[in-house]
Every structure is written in C-alpha cells, then in structure tokens.
PDB file of C-alpha atoms in Angstrom:
ATOM      1  CA  MET M   1      90.206  98.333  94.828  1.00  0.00           C
ATOM      2  CA  THR M   2      92.828  99.266  96.044  1.00  0.00           C
ATOM      3  CA  GLN M   3      94.556  98.820  98.853  1.00  0.00           C
ATOM      4  CA  HIS M   4      95.407  98.991 100.066  1.00  0.00           C
ATOM      5  CA  LEU M   5      94.473 100.087 104.612  1.00  0.00           C
ATOM      6  CA  PHE M   6      91.960 102.022 106.595  1.00  0.00           C
ATOM      7  CA  HIS M   7      90.138 105.299 106.574  1.00  0.00           C
ATOM      8  CA  ASP M   8      92.165 108.434 107.355  1.00  0.00           C
ATOM      9  CA  PRO M   9      90.988 110.442 110.355  1.00  0.00           C
ATOM     10  CA  LEU M  10      89.869 113.983 109.612  1.00  0.00           C
ATOM     11  CA  ARG M  11      92.589 116.482 110.232  1.00  0.00           C
ATOM     12  CA  ARG M  12      91.631 119.533 112.269  1.00  0.00           C
ATOM     13  CA  SER M  13      93.452 122.828 112.206  1.00  0.00           C
ATOM     14  CA  THR M  14      95.192 123.807 115.379  1.00  0.00           C
ATOM     15  CA  THR M  15      95.363 127.509 114.422  1.00  0.00           C
ATOM     16  CA  ASN M  16      92.990 129.731 116.410  1.00  0.00           C
ATOM     17  CA  PRO M  17      90.736 131.948 114.220  1.00  0.00           C
ATOM     18  CA  LYS M  18      90.818 135.687 114.683  1.00  0.00           C
ATOM     19  CA  PRO M  19      88.478 137.109 117.367  1.00  0.00           C
ATOM     20  CA  ALA M  20      86.321 138.898 114.799  1.00  0.00           C
ATOM     21  CA  ILE M  21      85.727 135.658 112.880  1.00  0.00           C
ATOM     22  CA  VAL M  22      84.874 133.853 116.106  1.00  0.00           C
ATOM     23  CA  ALA M  23      82.324 136.539 116.961  1.00  0.00           C
ATOM     24  CA  LEU M  24      80.716 136.321 113.533  1.00  0.00           C
ATOM     25  CA  LEU M  25      80.499 132.545 113.776  1.00  0.00           C
ATOM     26  CA  ALA M  26      78.910 132.782 117.224  1.00  0.00           C
ATOM     27  CA  ILE M  27      76.317 135.263 115.991  1.00  0.00           C
ATOM     28  CA  GLY M  28      75.578 133.105 112.960  1.00  0.00           C
ATOM     29  CA  LEU M  29      75.184 130.014 115.130  1.00  0.00           C
ATOM     30  CA  THR M  30      72.800 131.879 117.494  1.00  0.00           C
ATOM     31  CA  LEU M  31      70.634 133.056 114.611  1.00  0.00           C
ATOM     32  CA  THR M  32      70.594 129.578 113.102  1.00  0.00           C
ATOM     33  CA  LEU M  33      69.523 127.970 116.379  1.00  0.00           C
ATOM     34  CA  ALA M  34      66.795 130.587 116.852  1.00  0.00           C
ATOM     35  CA  ALA M  35      65.488 129.909 113.367  1.00  0.00           C
ATOM     36  CA  CYS M  36      65.524 126.170 114.022  1.00  0.00           C
ATOM     37  CA  ASN M  37      63.564 126.642 117.250  1.00  0.00           C
ATOM     38  CA  ARG M  38      60.910 128.703 115.468  1.00  0.00           C
ATOM     39  CA  GLU M  39      60.550 126.084 112.739  1.00  0.00           C
ATOM     40  CA  SER M  40      60.350 123.339 115.351  1.00  0.00           C
ATOM     41  CA  SER M  41      57.592 125.106 117.277  1.00  0.00           C
ATOM     42  CA  THR M  42      55.474 125.647 114.144  1.00  0.00           C
ATOM     43  CA  ALA M  43      56.179 122.416 112.295  1.00  0.00           C
ATOM     44  CA  GLY M  44      55.939 119.949 115.196  1.00  0.00           C
ATOM     45  CA  THR M  45      57.916 116.774 114.504  1.00  0.00           C
ATOM     46  CA  ALA M  46      58.075 117.157 110.718  1.00  0.00           C
ATOM     47  CA  SER M  47      61.631 117.348 109.287  1.00  0.00           C
ATOM     48  CA  SER M  48      62.621 119.317 106.218  1.00  0.00           C
ATOM     49  CA  PRO M  49      63.739 117.545 102.996  1.00  0.00           C
ATOM     50  CA  GLU M  50      67.154 119.154 103.445  1.00  0.00           C
ATOM     51  CA  THR M  51      67.571 117.611 106.911  1.00  0.00           C
ATOM     52  CA  ALA M  52      66.492 114.161 105.699  1.00  0.00           C
ATOM     53  CA  SER M  53      68.866 114.415 102.751  1.00  0.00           C
ATOM     54  CA  THR M  54      71.796 115.359 104.997  1.00  0.00           C
ATOM     55  CA  THR M  55      71.083 112.461 107.361  1.00  0.00           C
ATOM     56  CA  ALA M  56      70.803 109.953 104.524  1.00  0.00           C
ATOM     57  CA  ALA M  57      74.071 111.061 102.931  1.00  0.00           C
ATOM     58  CA  VAL M  58      76.342 110.271 105.895  1.00  0.00           C
ATOM     59  CA  ALA M  59      77.837 106.988 104.547  1.00  0.00           C
ATOM     60  CA  GLN M  60      80.777 107.725 102.269  1.00  0.00           C
ATOM     61  CA  TYR M  61      82.989 104.646 101.964  1.00  0.00           C
ATOM     62  CA  GLU M  62      82.934 100.869 102.263  1.00  0.00           C
ATOM     63  CA  ALA M  63      83.402  99.119 105.595  1.00  0.00           C
ATOM     64  CA  ARG M  64      86.656  97.168 105.734  1.00  0.00           C
ATOM     65  CA  LEU M  65      87.915  94.171 107.687  1.00  0.00           C
ATOM     66  CA  ASN M  66      91.428  92.695 107.598  1.00  0.00           C
ATOM     67  CA  LEU M  67      92.291  89.281 109.024  1.00  0.00           C
ATOM     68  CA  VAL M  68      95.824  87.886 109.368  1.00  0.00           C
ATOM     69  CA  ASN M  69      96.303  84.271 110.433  1.00  0.00           C
ATOM     70  CA  ASN M  70      99.562  83.993 112.373  1.00  0.00           C
ATOM     71  CA  ASN M  71      99.918  80.296 113.138  1.00  0.00           C
ATOM     72  CA  GLY M  72      96.341  80.004 114.346  1.00  0.00           C
ATOM     73  CA  LYS M  73      96.292  83.345 116.166  1.00  0.00           C
ATOM     74  CA  VAL M  74      94.212  85.794 114.152  1.00  0.00           C
ATOM     75  CA  ARG M  75      94.823  89.524 114.185  1.00  0.00           C
ATOM     76  CA  TYR M  76      92.107  91.835 112.893  1.00  0.00           C
ATOM     77  CA  ASP M  77      91.531  95.510 112.216  1.00  0.00           C
ATOM     78  CA  GLY M  78      89.301  97.682 110.068  1.00  0.00           C
ATOM     79  CA  THR M  79      86.444 100.153 110.149  1.00  0.00           C
ATOM     80  CA  VAL M  80      82.710  99.489 110.397  1.00  0.00           C
ATOM     81  CA  ASP M  81      79.546 101.566 110.589  1.00  0.00           C
ATOM     82  CA  SER M  82      78.329 100.833 114.125  1.00  0.00           C
ATOM     83  CA  ALA M  83      79.087  99.331 117.515  1.00  0.00           C
ATOM     84  CA  ALA M  84      76.613  96.548 116.697  1.00  0.00           C
ATOM     85  CA  SER M  85      78.628  95.586 113.604  1.00  0.00           C
ATOM     86  CA  LYS M  86      81.847  95.692 115.610  1.00  0.00           C
ATOM     87  CA  ASN M  87      80.420  93.391 118.297  1.00  0.00           C
ATOM     88  CA  ALA M  88      79.073  90.989 115.665  1.00  0.00           C
ATOM     89  CA  ILE M  89      82.521  90.686 114.071  1.00  0.00           C
ATOM     90  CA  VAL M  90      84.254  90.068 117.396  1.00  0.00           C
ATOM     91  CA  GLU M  91      81.693  87.410 118.312  1.00  0.00           C
ATOM     92  CA  ALA M  92      82.078  85.727 114.905  1.00  0.00           C
ATOM     93  CA  LEU M  93      85.871  85.571 115.219  1.00  0.00           C
ATOM     94  CA  ASP M  94      85.745  84.295 118.797  1.00  0.00           C
ATOM     95  CA  LYS M  95      83.360  81.569 117.694  1.00  0.00           C
ATOM     96  CA  ALA M  96      85.494  80.593 114.679  1.00  0.00           C
ATOM     97  CA  TYR M  97      88.895  80.571 116.408  1.00  0.00           C
ATOM     98  CA  GLY M  98      88.097  80.229 120.084  1.00  0.00           C
ATOM     99  CA  ALA M  99      88.106  82.899 122.776  1.00  0.00           C
ATOM    100  CA  GLY M 100      91.507  84.531 123.075  1.00  0.00           C
ATOM    101  CA  ASN M 101      92.735  83.385 119.666  1.00  0.00           C
ATOM    102  CA  ALA M 102      91.502  86.474 117.821  1.00  0.00           C
ATOM    103  CA  SER M 103      92.583  89.955 118.836  1.00  0.00           C
ATOM    104  CA  GLY M 104      92.778  93.414 117.370  1.00  0.00           C
ATOM    105  CA  ALA M 105      90.885  96.686 117.106  1.00  0.00           C
ATOM    106  CA  LEU M 106      87.984  97.912 114.999  1.00  0.00           C
ATOM    107  CA  ALA M 107      87.108 101.559 114.471  1.00  0.00           C
ATOM    108  CA  VAL M 108      83.482 102.712 114.301  1.00  0.00           C
ATOM    109  CA  ASP M 109      82.680 105.507 111.861  1.00  0.00           C
ATOM    110  CA  LYS M 110      79.274 106.648 110.622  1.00  0.00           C
ATOM    111  CA  GLY M 111      80.975 107.452 107.328  1.00  0.00           C
ATOM    112  CA  ALA M 112      81.288 103.715 106.644  1.00  0.00           C
ATOM    113  CA  ARG M 113      78.521 101.876 104.823  1.00  0.00           C
ATOM    114  CA  SER M 114      77.002  98.756 106.330  1.00  0.00           C
ATOM    115  CA  ALA M 115      79.097  95.655 105.615  1.00  0.00           C
ATOM    116  CA  PRO M 116      77.358  93.353 103.091  1.00  0.00           C
ATOM    117  CA  TRP M 117      79.597  90.436 104.120  1.00  0.00           C
ATOM    118  CA  LEU M 118      78.853  90.593 107.848  1.00  0.00           C
ATOM    119  CA  GLY M 119      76.036  88.030 107.905  1.00  0.00           C
ATOM    120  CA  LYS M 120      78.144  85.270 106.297  1.00  0.00           C
ATOM    121  CA  LEU M 121      81.405  86.162 108.039  1.00  0.00           C
ATOM    122  CA  PRO M 122      81.140  83.392 110.709  1.00  0.00           C
ATOM    123  CA  LYS M 123      81.057  80.643 108.071  1.00  0.00           C
ATOM    124  CA  PHE M 124      83.901  82.197 106.076  1.00  0.00           C
ATOM    125  CA  ALA M 125      86.079  82.713 109.159  1.00  0.00           C
ATOM    126  CA  ALA M 126      85.680  79.049 110.073  1.00  0.00           C
ATOM    127  CA  ALA M 127      87.210  78.157 106.676  1.00  0.00           C
ATOM    128  CA  PHE M 128      90.046  80.695 106.904  1.00  0.00           C
ATOM    129  CA  THR M 129      92.591  78.607 108.774  1.00  0.00           C
ATOM    130  CA  MET M 130      95.783  78.902 106.678  1.00  0.00           C
ATOM    131  CA  PRO M 131      98.774  80.099 108.753  1.00  0.00           C
ATOM    132  CA  GLY M 132     100.585  82.950 107.037  1.00  0.00           C
ATOM    133  CA  ALA M 133      97.605  84.068 104.970  1.00  0.00           C
ATOM    134  CA  ALA M 134      95.720  87.353 105.141  1.00  0.00           C
ATOM    135  CA  VAL M 135      92.318  88.339 103.820  1.00  0.00           C
ATOM    136  CA  ALA M 136      90.679  91.747 103.386  1.00  0.00           C
ATOM    137  CA  PHE M 137      86.969  92.516 102.949  1.00  0.00           C
ATOM    138  CA  GLU M 138      85.942  95.830 101.412  1.00  0.00           C
ATOM    139  CA  GLY M 139      82.439  96.275 100.043  1.00  0.00           C
ATOM    140  CA  GLN M 140      81.779  93.423  97.619  1.00  0.00           C
ATOM    141  CA  ALA M 141      85.452  92.582  97.169  1.00  0.00           C
ATOM    142  CA  ILE M 142      87.712  90.065  98.945  1.00  0.00           C
ATOM    143  CA  GLU M 143      91.502  89.964  98.609  1.00  0.00           C
ATOM    144  CA  LEU M 144      93.725  87.071  99.686  1.00  0.00           C
ATOM    145  CA  SER M 145      97.420  87.731 100.351  1.00  0.00           C
ATOM    146  CA  GLY M 146     100.363  86.352 102.281  1.00  0.00           C
ATOM    147  CA  TYR M 147     100.981  82.645 101.759  1.00  0.00           C
ATOM    148  CA  ALA M 148      98.481  79.961 100.808  1.00  0.00           C
ATOM    149  CA  SER M 149      99.118  76.753  98.898  1.00  0.00           C
ATOM    150  CA  PRO M 150      97.318  76.294  95.557  1.00  0.00           C
ATOM    151  CA  THR M 151      95.052  73.682  97.178  1.00  0.00           C
ATOM    152  CA  ASP M 152      94.131  75.971 100.074  1.00  0.00           C
ATOM    153  CA  ARG M 153      93.563  78.903  97.719  1.00  0.00           C
ATOM    154  CA  ALA M 154      91.167  76.886  95.587  1.00  0.00           C
ATOM    155  CA  ALA M 155      89.284  75.587  98.634  1.00  0.00           C
ATOM    156  CA  LEU M 156      88.905  79.047 100.181  1.00  0.00           C
ATOM    157  CA  LEU M 157      87.839  80.576  96.863  1.00  0.00           C
ATOM    158  CA  GLY M 158      85.142  77.916  96.480  1.00  0.00           C
ATOM    159  CA  LYS M 159      83.877  78.687  99.982  1.00  0.00           C
ATOM    160  CA  ALA M 160      83.901  82.426  99.314  1.00  0.00           C
ATOM    161  CA  GLN M 161      82.044  82.074  96.016  1.00  0.00           C
ATOM    162  CA  ALA M 162      79.367  79.968  97.693  1.00  0.00           C
ATOM    163  CA  LEU M 163      78.917  82.489 100.522  1.00  0.00           C
ATOM    164  CA  PHE M 164      79.400  85.708  98.536  1.00  0.00           C
ATOM    165  CA  PRO M 165      78.274  85.147  94.927  1.00  0.00           C
ATOM    166  CA  GLY M 166      79.048  87.980  92.551  1.00  0.00           C
ATOM    167  CA  TYR M 167      81.899  89.427  94.624  1.00  0.00           C
ATOM    168  CA  ARG M 168      85.255  90.383  93.117  1.00  0.00           C
ATOM    169  CA  TYR M 169      88.116  88.115  94.230  1.00  0.00           C
ATOM    170  CA  SER M 170      91.691  89.372  93.937  1.00  0.00           C
ATOM    171  CA  GLY M 171      95.230  88.777  95.158  1.00  0.00           C
ATOM    172  CA  LEU M 172      96.066  85.098  95.545  1.00  0.00           C
ATOM    173  CA  PHE M 173      92.537  84.226  94.429  1.00  0.00           C
ATOM    174  CA  GLU M 174      93.541  85.256  90.919  1.00  0.00           C
ATOM    175  CA  GLY M 175      94.682  82.444  88.672  1.00  0.00           C
ATOM    176  CA  VAL M 176      92.588  79.899  90.589  1.00  0.00           C
ATOM    177  CA  GLY M 177      90.058  78.016  88.464  1.00  0.00           C
ATOM    178  CA  ASN M 178      87.931  80.336  86.351  1.00  0.00           C
ATOM    179  CA  ASN M 179      89.013  83.387  88.355  1.00  0.00           C
ATOM    180  CA  ALA M 180      91.801  83.985  85.816  1.00  0.00           C
ATOM    181  CA  ALA M 181      94.008  87.047  85.839  1.00  0.00           C
ATOM    182  CA  ASN M 182      94.435  89.427  82.888  1.00  0.00           C
ATOM    183  CA  PRO M 183      96.004  88.019  79.672  1.00  0.00           C
ATOM    184  CA  ALA M 184      99.451  89.541  80.282  1.00  0.00           C
ATOM    185  CA  SER M 185      99.586  88.068  83.779  1.00  0.00           C
ATOM    186  CA  SER M 186      98.312  84.717  82.509  1.00  0.00           C
ATOM    187  CA  ASP M 187     101.078  84.524  79.902  1.00  0.00           C
ATOM    188  CA  ALA M 188     103.702  85.356  82.528  1.00  0.00           C
ATOM    189  CA  ALA M 189     102.249  82.807  84.936  1.00  0.00           C
ATOM    190  CA  GLN M 190     102.388  80.124  82.250  1.00  0.00           C
ATOM    191  CA  ALA M 191     106.021  80.970  81.494  1.00  0.00           C
ATOM    192  CA  LEU M 192     106.871  80.538  85.177  1.00  0.00           C
ATOM    193  CA  THR M 193     104.943  77.305  85.617  1.00  0.00           C
ATOM    194  CA  ARG M 194     106.511  75.818  82.462  1.00  0.00           C
ATOM    195  CA  LEU M 195     109.941  75.924  84.102  1.00  0.00           C
ATOM    196  CA  LYS M 196     110.965  72.424  85.048  1.00  0.00           C
ATOM    197  CA  PRO M 197     112.700  71.572  88.336  1.00  0.00           C
ATOM    198  CA  GLY M 198     116.403  72.244  87.927  1.00  0.00           C
ATOM    199  CA  ALA M 199     115.877  74.777  85.134  1.00  0.00           C
ATOM    200  CA  SER M 200     118.992  76.743  84.248  1.00  0.00           C
ATOM    201  CA  ALA M 201     119.632  80.150  85.729  1.00  0.00           C
ATOM    202  CA  ALA M 202     119.305  81.692  82.262  1.00  0.00           C
ATOM    203  CA  GLU M 203     115.847  80.160  81.793  1.00  0.00           C
ATOM    204  CA  LEU M 204     114.800  81.384  85.226  1.00  0.00           C
ATOM    205  CA  MET M 205     115.996  84.942  84.507  1.00  0.00           C
ATOM    206  CA  GLN M 206     114.157  84.996  81.197  1.00  0.00           C
ATOM    207  CA  ALA M 207     110.885  83.926  82.821  1.00  0.00           C
ATOM    208  CA  LEU M 208     111.241  86.346  85.740  1.00  0.00           C
ATOM    209  CA  ASN M 209     111.960  89.297  83.468  1.00  0.00           C
ATOM    210  CA  GLN M 210     108.774  88.577  81.527  1.00  0.00           C
ATOM    211  CA  THR M 211     106.742  88.922  84.718  1.00  0.00           C
ATOM    212  CA  PRO M 212     104.822  92.261  84.808  1.00  0.00           C
ATOM    213  CA  ILE M 213     104.863  93.096  88.521  1.00  0.00           C
ATOM    214  CA  GLN M 214     102.704  96.156  89.158  1.00  0.00           C
ATOM    215  CA  PHE M 215     102.580  98.642  92.016  1.00  0.00           C
ATOM    216  CA  GLU M 216     100.010 101.140  93.146  1.00  0.00           C
ATOM    217  CA  ASP M 217     100.734 104.622  91.777  1.00  0.00           C
ATOM    218  CA  GLY M 218     103.437 106.407  93.737  1.00  0.00           C
ATOM    219  CA  SER M 219     103.612 103.524  96.201  1.00  0.00           C
ATOM    220  CA  ALA M 220     105.725 100.496  97.094  1.00  0.00           C
ATOM    221  CA  LYS M 221     102.579  98.388  97.597  1.00  0.00           C
ATOM    222  CA  VAL M 222     102.344  95.485  95.153  1.00  0.00           C
ATOM    223  CA  THR M 223      98.957  95.457  93.443  1.00  0.00           C
ATOM    224  CA  ALA M 224      96.573  92.627  94.250  1.00  0.00           C
ATOM    225  CA  GLY M 225      96.802  91.423  90.642  1.00  0.00           C
ATOM    226  CA  SER M 226     100.557  90.777  90.986  1.00  0.00           C
ATOM    227  CA  LEU M 227     100.443  88.691  94.169  1.00  0.00           C
ATOM    228  CA  ASP M 228      99.663  85.464  92.302  1.00  0.00           C
ATOM    229  CA  LEU M 229     102.551  86.124  89.888  1.00  0.00           C
ATOM    230  CA  LEU M 230     104.996  86.580  92.749  1.00  0.00           C
ATOM    231  CA  SER M 231     103.743  83.372  94.334  1.00  0.00           C
ATOM    232  CA  LYS M 232     104.492  81.510  91.096  1.00  0.00           C
ATOM    233  CA  ALA M 233     107.835  83.301  90.774  1.00  0.00           C
ATOM    234  CA  ALA M 234     108.772  82.065  94.255  1.00  0.00           C
ATOM    235  CA  GLN M 235     107.934  78.490  93.268  1.00  0.00           C
ATOM    236  CA  ALA M 236     110.060  78.823  90.124  1.00  0.00           C
ATOM    237  CA  ILE M 237     113.037  80.215  92.045  1.00  0.00           C
ATOM    238  CA  GLN M 238     112.886  77.394  94.592  1.00  0.00           C
ATOM    239  CA  ALA M 239     112.683  74.768  91.835  1.00  0.00           C
ATOM    240  CA  ALA M 240     115.554  76.222  89.768  1.00  0.00           C
ATOM    241  CA  SER M 241     119.207  75.281  89.965  1.00  0.00           C
ATOM    242  CA  ALA M 242     120.529  75.262  93.514  1.00  0.00           C
ATOM    243  CA  GLY M 243     122.755  78.153  94.450  1.00  0.00           C
ATOM    244  CA  ALA M 244     121.202  80.710  92.110  1.00  0.00           C
ATOM    245  CA  ARG M 245     121.311  84.191  93.638  1.00  0.00           C
ATOM    246  CA  LEU M 246     119.253  87.100  92.360  1.00  0.00           C
ATOM    247  CA  GLU M 247     119.434  90.858  92.315  1.00  0.00           C
ATOM    248  CA  ILE M 248     116.106  92.683  92.036  1.00  0.00           C
ATOM    249  CA  THR M 249     115.865  96.246  90.778  1.00  0.00           C
ATOM    250  CA  GLY M 250     112.552  97.910  91.508  1.00  0.00           C
ATOM    251  CA  PRO M 251     110.780 100.157  88.990  1.00  0.00           C
ATOM    252  CA  ALA M 252     111.518 103.818  89.646  1.00  0.00           C
ATOM    253  CA  GLY M 253     109.032 106.502  90.523  1.00  0.00           C
ATOM    254  CA  SER M 254     108.062 109.368  88.260  1.00  0.00           C
ATOM    255  CA  THR M 255     108.302 112.406  90.529  1.00  0.00           C
ATOM    256  CA  GLY M 256     111.239 113.860  88.637  1.00  0.00           C
ATOM    257  CA  VAL M 257     113.215 114.136  91.881  1.00  0.00           C
ATOM    258  CA  ALA M 258     116.140 111.730  91.541  1.00  0.00           C
ATOM    259  CA  ALA M 259     116.511 110.990  95.253  1.00  0.00           C
ATOM    260  CA  ASP M 260     112.786 110.284  95.693  1.00  0.00           C
ATOM    261  CA  ASP M 261     112.608 108.092  92.593  1.00  0.00           C
ATOM    262  CA  LEU M 262     115.674 106.135  93.722  1.00  0.00           C
ATOM    263  CA  ALA M 263     114.203 105.613  97.199  1.00  0.00           C
ATOM    264  CA  LEU M 264     110.866 104.414  95.781  1.00  0.00           C
ATOM    265  CA  SER M 265     112.641 102.032  93.395  1.00  0.00           C
ATOM    266  CA  LYS M 266     114.560 100.491  96.318  1.00  0.00           C
ATOM    267  CA  GLN M 267     111.362 100.191  98.390  1.00  0.00           C
ATOM    268  CA  ARG M 268     109.617  98.417  95.510  1.00  0.00           C
ATOM    269  CA  ALA M 269     112.497  95.974  95.141  1.00  0.00           C
ATOM    270  CA  GLU M 270     112.258  95.257  98.876  1.00  0.00           C
ATOM    271  CA  ALA M 271     108.489  94.724  98.550  1.00  0.00           C
ATOM    272  CA  ILE M 272     109.097  92.104  95.847  1.00  0.00           C
ATOM    273  CA  LYS M 273     111.688  90.439  98.060  1.00  0.00           C
ATOM    274  CA  VAL M 274     109.236  90.290 100.971  1.00  0.00           C
ATOM    275  CA  GLN M 275     106.591  88.598  98.827  1.00  0.00           C
ATOM    276  CA  LEU M 276     109.114  86.026  97.588  1.00  0.00           C
ATOM    277  CA  ILE M 277     110.271  85.297 101.142  1.00  0.00           C
ATOM    278  CA  VAL M 278     106.680  84.927 102.361  1.00  0.00           C
ATOM    279  CA  ASN M 279     106.240  82.304  99.663  1.00  0.00           C
ATOM    280  CA  GLY M 280     109.288  80.293 100.685  1.00  0.00           C
ATOM    281  CA  VAL M 281     112.373  81.811  99.024  1.00  0.00           C
ATOM    282  CA  SER M 282     115.422  82.121 101.277  1.00  0.00           C
ATOM    283  CA  PRO M 283     116.345  85.741 102.075  1.00  0.00           C
ATOM    284  CA  ALA M 284     120.002  84.801 101.541  1.00  0.00           C
ATOM    285  CA  VAL M 285     119.579  84.371  97.770  1.00  0.00           C
ATOM    286  CA  ILE M 286     118.061  87.816  97.089  1.00  0.00           C
ATOM    287  CA  GLU M 287     119.665  91.243  96.966  1.00  0.00           C
ATOM    288  CA  THR M 288     117.899  94.465  96.054  1.00  0.00           C
ATOM    289  CA  GLN M 289     118.789  97.812  94.580  1.00  0.00           C
ATOM    290  CA  GLY M 290     117.073 100.954  93.370  1.00  0.00           C
ATOM    291  CA  GLN M 291     117.412 103.064  90.272  1.00  0.00           C
ATOM    292  CA  PRO M 292     116.817 106.761  89.622  1.00  0.00           C
ATOM    293  CA  GLY M 293     114.678 108.161  86.825  1.00  0.00           C
ATOM    294  CA  THR M 294     111.752 106.761  84.870  1.00  0.00           C
ATOM    295  CA  GLY M 295     113.512 104.823  82.127  1.00  0.00           C
ATOM    296  CA  GLN M 296     112.464 101.348  83.327  1.00  0.00           C
ATOM    297  CA  ALA M 297     108.879 100.192  82.951  1.00  0.00           C
ATOM    298  CA  GLY M 298     108.996  97.334  85.439  1.00  0.00           C
ATOM    299  CA  ALA M 299     111.099  95.399  87.884  1.00  0.00           C
ATOM    300  CA  SER M 300     114.173  93.564  86.596  1.00  0.00           C
ATOM    301  CA  PHE M 301     115.978  90.450  87.792  1.00  0.00           C
ATOM    302  CA  LYS M 302     119.670  89.716  87.349  1.00  0.00           C
ATOM    303  CA  LEU M 303     121.701  86.644  88.199  1.00  0.00           C
ATOM    304  CA  LEU M 304     124.519  87.257  90.690  1.00  0.00           C
ATOM    305  CA  LYS M 305     127.777  85.391  90.312  1.00  0.00           C
TER     306      LYS M 305
END
C-alpha cells in the first residue's frame, strides 16, 4: 500500500476550445440526447447493458481514513463513498472520544469503494487512545505510525486482528508478535535490540548502518515497513553512551539531475530525523546532510565528534 495520502482531484483544462469544436460537440450532444429520448419512449424503463455496466464501474479506489491522536484530541481526514459513510464515521469518533474531541474533514467521492472497516470502526476507535500515534485505514489494510510503546502496539494489534481478521497490518504493527517484518528487517531489528544500555558509539554506528531504511520511489516518505526499524533505532540511540551525536545522510534520488538528487537525499535524512524525534530522540543530537548521485544504496549514520 502505499502511502502514503488522499485521492487527487481531477484536473480540468482552463483553455477554451475553438468555436468550431464547440459547435461540433453541441451538435453531437443534441443528437445523442435525441437518440436517448427515442430509446426511452420505445423501451419504457428498461436500461441497456452498456448503461448498467457504466453505472456499476464507478468505484475506482479504496476508501481511506486517517486518525491522529494528539494528546487525546483526534484529527481525521480521508475520502469515503457517500454522505452516509461520512456521517457514520463522524458519529463513531464522537462516541469514542466525546463530542468536540474529534475534528477534521472527510471528502465524499463516488469513485471510492465502500469501506469494509466502517461497521467495526466504533470499537476500534475506542481502543485507539495512544497520544502521538496515527492510524490509516485503506481497503483491507491498516497502518500504525507515529509513536506507540511496544505494549500499546501489541494491545492495539490484538484488537485490530479480532475486529478485522485477514487484514494486512503495517507500520508499527510490524515486528509485533507473529506479524513479523521481512527477514532483512528482522535481522536489523535484532541487531538493534541486542545493543545493551551504555553500548559504545562504535557498536551503535555498526547497528544503525546495518538498518535498511526504505523510502517510497522518488519520495522522502519512509515506507511503512521501515517505521518499526526506526522505532527500534530510536530506542538504541537513547540507550547508548550519553553524549553521542549523529550525522544522517539520506539515500540519494536517481533522476540524474544532481541538484534534485541532492535535495531528495537531504529530505530523506530529515524524514529519518523526524521519525527518531517522534520516538524520543533529542533533536540536539542529530544533524542531517544530503548527497548527490546514486552511489549509495541506503541511509548512512556517522558519529560526530
């Protein structure tokens, strides 16, 4: 799935067509309406297979809902298929958090499919009470991001699995219980968790540089599969020797334009920094930089003197 947030509105040209084209379109529309009227008068209420097919093919993408818990005040946004679905979500959030404690905006678009998670949303929302955490529903997938302690993550995952069996759980849900991440991420996570409190700066750097932090193609958005790794990296940094300061270099882009690749590398380094700060690392111990070109496969960490 990926992220990452909401449907893009259709862009409409602002250039006026030539008068001749406008006239042709008007004539075509008139003829089409006349033909439709003739068919309607002879066929009664029967609809053609083509019309039924067009009506049935409206839905094009999954409905989406994002919730962010900001110290008990929940912000929401997303896109759903109907006003009824929108009202049901607002009512569910008001019931879970109390009137006035949930606010936001939901778009209604017939291009969205009906939300399979809507019926169980009230029970899930009542369990989503972790300040600093965010959750996103999209089709039969749920992603947890932001900050959540291991205990809270496990509890919320158990609730989600009971309410939404068979769904895909990503982000901070990965690495919890039997919802293990991919082997490469698991090895990196184990290397980070094996670090003992007070580990040397050299040991910390070695573990961090074995961490495969991934980004969406051409983007500075950390993939859902890397959020758990960055959470564990933050714990390792906080437990390491006091006073250790880090420099993060983000992986470069692959556009071939040096300035663009450098800018994307810097943005990715900043994205890593944000995730570490969200999970408790002091901003004062992290510096970031970018790099041009495509020579580096992933992010790198360096100890600052």
